[in-house]
Amino acid sequence: MREYELVYIIDPDLEEEAVVALIDRFAQLAASQGAEVLNTERWEKRKLAYEIKDKREGHYVIVTLRAQPAAIAEMERVLKITDGILRHMTVRKEERKAAAQVA
């Protein structure tokens, strides 16, 4: 399994309960795909660099997880069609090389 970092931005007009429900829904989706969620960090509501879907703010959520590429593809598919998600991006984290290989 590879390690990934996923950032998604939730619509700022949603109620607090709906925001928490979306975060929980994503965690359940990740678990159902066999992914291991290492950390979920919520940055609360922040100003966007530019407007997305006529919104100037959004709730940022950063998730670090270990998963197979197929699981990531399914999670991205679901994020694309989920109402309330303004934008998302997934980045594969670099694997650290042992210092012994340098010598």
Tab-separated table of C-alpha atoms in Angstrom:
chain	number	residue	atom	x	y	z
A	1	MET	CA	0.000	0.000	0.000
A	2	ARG	CA	1.102	3.532	-0.740
A	3	GLU	CA	0.751	6.612	1.405
A	4	TYR	CA	-1.393	9.476	0.094
A	5	GLU	CA	-2.457	12.915	1.217
A	6	LEU	CA	-5.945	13.998	0.204
A	7	VAL	CA	-7.234	17.552	0.567
A	8	TYR	CA	-10.866	18.405	-0.025
A	9	ILE	CA	-12.824	21.616	0.413
A	10	ILE	CA	-16.394	21.517	1.701
A	11	ASP	CA	-19.057	24.112	0.845
A	12	PRO	CA	-19.075	26.853	3.531
A	13	ASP	CA	-22.875	27.176	3.393
A	14	LEU	CA	-23.418	23.707	4.887
A	15	GLU	CA	-24.478	23.379	8.517
A	16	GLU	CA	-21.916	22.064	11.014
A	17	GLU	CA	-23.727	18.703	11.253
A	18	ALA	CA	-23.587	18.293	7.471
A	19	VAL	CA	-19.853	19.066	7.423
A	20	VAL	CA	-19.176	16.474	10.130
A	21	ALA	CA	-21.383	13.976	8.274
A	22	LEU	CA	-19.379	14.469	5.057
A	23	ILE	CA	-16.085	13.934	6.903
A	24	ASP	CA	-17.466	10.773	8.559
A	25	ARG	CA	-18.855	9.548	5.228
A	26	PHE	CA	-15.434	9.880	3.631
A	27	ALA	CA	-13.767	8.005	6.525
A	28	GLN	CA	-16.289	5.159	6.122
A	29	LEU	CA	-15.711	5.109	2.362
A	30	ALA	CA	-11.953	4.867	2.874
A	31	ALA	CA	-12.376	1.981	5.327
A	32	SER	CA	-14.756	0.156	2.978
A	33	GLN	CA	-12.127	0.395	0.213
A	34	GLY	CA	-9.479	-1.173	2.466
A	35	ALA	CA	-7.626	2.085	3.116
A	36	GLU	CA	-6.062	2.888	6.463
A	37	VAL	CA	-6.734	6.473	7.556
A	38	LEU	CA	-3.636	7.659	9.426
A	39	ASN	CA	-4.739	11.204	10.223
A	40	THR	CA	-7.658	13.535	9.521
A	41	GLU	CA	-7.031	17.223	10.072
A	42	ARG	CA	-9.789	19.801	9.782
A	43	TRP	CA	-8.684	23.377	9.135
A	44	GLU	CA	-12.141	24.844	9.607
A	45	LYS	CA	-13.410	27.602	7.307
A	46	ARG	CA	-10.739	29.511	5.364
A	47	LYS	CA	-10.673	32.013	2.563
A	48	LEU	CA	-10.045	30.533	-0.895
A	49	ALA	CA	-7.339	31.932	-3.185
A	50	TYR	CA	-10.002	32.340	-5.883
A	51	GLU	CA	-13.720	31.695	-6.240
A	52	ILE	CA	-14.833	28.107	-6.719
A	53	LYS	CA	-18.485	27.606	-7.654
A	54	ASP	CA	-19.214	31.213	-6.585
A	55	LYS	CA	-17.802	30.593	-3.080
A	56	ARG	CA	-15.012	32.634	-1.479
A	57	GLU	CA	-14.548	30.371	1.579
A	58	GLY	CA	-14.523	26.668	2.323
A	59	HIS	CA	-13.959	24.078	5.059
A	60	TYR	CA	-10.559	22.480	4.391
A	61	VAL	CA	-10.017	18.829	5.362
A	62	ILE	CA	-6.646	17.062	5.001
A	63	VAL	CA	-6.534	13.268	5.205
A	64	THR	CA	-3.365	11.174	5.309
A	65	LEU	CA	-4.001	7.543	4.412
A	66	ARG	CA	-2.490	4.307	3.148
A	67	ALA	CA	-4.320	2.671	0.277
A	68	GLN	CA	-4.092	0.815	-3.007
A	69	PRO	CA	-4.311	2.927	-6.197
A	70	ALA	CA	-7.698	1.381	-7.047
A	71	ALA	CA	-9.107	2.517	-3.691
A	72	ILE	CA	-7.880	6.068	-4.318
A	73	ALA	CA	-9.520	6.067	-7.749
A	74	GLU	CA	-12.860	5.037	-6.215
A	75	MET	CA	-12.612	7.677	-3.481
A	76	GLU	CA	-11.861	10.374	-6.071
A	77	ARG	CA	-14.830	9.226	-8.152
A	78	VAL	CA	-17.134	9.568	-5.160
A	79	LEU	CA	-15.702	12.977	-4.224
A	80	LYS	CA	-16.376	14.252	-7.757
A	81	ILE	CA	-20.077	13.418	-7.560
A	82	THR	CA	-20.692	14.325	-3.912
A	83	ASP	CA	-22.742	17.465	-3.338
A	84	GLY	CA	-21.020	19.810	-0.929
A	85	ILE	CA	-17.455	19.122	-2.104
A	86	LEU	CA	-16.085	22.158	-3.929
A	87	ARG	CA	-12.691	20.754	-4.898
A	88	HIS	CA	-10.333	17.909	-4.026
A	89	MET	CA	-6.763	16.849	-4.745
A	90	THR	CA	-4.842	13.657	-3.994
A	91	VAL	CA	-1.050	13.498	-3.824
A	92	ARG	CA	1.048	10.365	-3.412
A	93	LYS	CA	3.659	10.937	-0.728
A	94	GLU	CA	7.248	10.116	-1.593
A	95	GLU	CA	8.699	6.993	-0.064
A	96	ARG	CA	11.691	7.730	2.117
A	97	LYS	CA	14.913	6.092	1.035
A	98	ALA	CA	17.278	4.656	3.593
A	99	ALA	CA	20.409	6.698	4.280
A	100	ALA	CA	22.484	3.540	3.809
A	101	GLN	CA	21.708	3.528	0.083
A	102	VAL	CA	23.603	6.802	-0.366
A	103	ALA	CA	26.940	5.282	0.681
